[in-house]
GROMACS .gro file of C-alpha atoms in nm:
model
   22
    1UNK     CA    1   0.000   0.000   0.000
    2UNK     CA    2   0.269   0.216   0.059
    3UNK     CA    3   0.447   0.187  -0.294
    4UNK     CA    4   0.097   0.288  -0.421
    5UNK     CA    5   0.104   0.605  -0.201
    6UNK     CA    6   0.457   0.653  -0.277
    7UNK     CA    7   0.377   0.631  -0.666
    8UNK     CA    8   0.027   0.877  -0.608
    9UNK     CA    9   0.282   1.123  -0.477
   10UNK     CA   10   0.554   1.103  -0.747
   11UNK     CA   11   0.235   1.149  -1.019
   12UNK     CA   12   0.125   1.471  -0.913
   13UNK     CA   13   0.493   1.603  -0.848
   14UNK     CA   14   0.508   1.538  -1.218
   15UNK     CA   15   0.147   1.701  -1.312
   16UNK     CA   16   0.292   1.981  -1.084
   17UNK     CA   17   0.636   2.035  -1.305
   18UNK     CA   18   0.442   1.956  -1.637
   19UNK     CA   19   0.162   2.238  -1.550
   20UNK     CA   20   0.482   2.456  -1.420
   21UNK     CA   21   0.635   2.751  -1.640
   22UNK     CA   22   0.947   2.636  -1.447
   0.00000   0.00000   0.00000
């Protein structure tokens, strides 16, 4: 259960940078 936390997390630190001007 934890991986799948782990992975939810690492997914919308991506949407984050992808949706980012950075």
């Amino acid at each position: 259960m934890l991986f799948c936390v782990s992975g939810f997390q690492l997914y919308l630190f991506y949407l984050r940078h992808r949706y980012t001007p950075h």
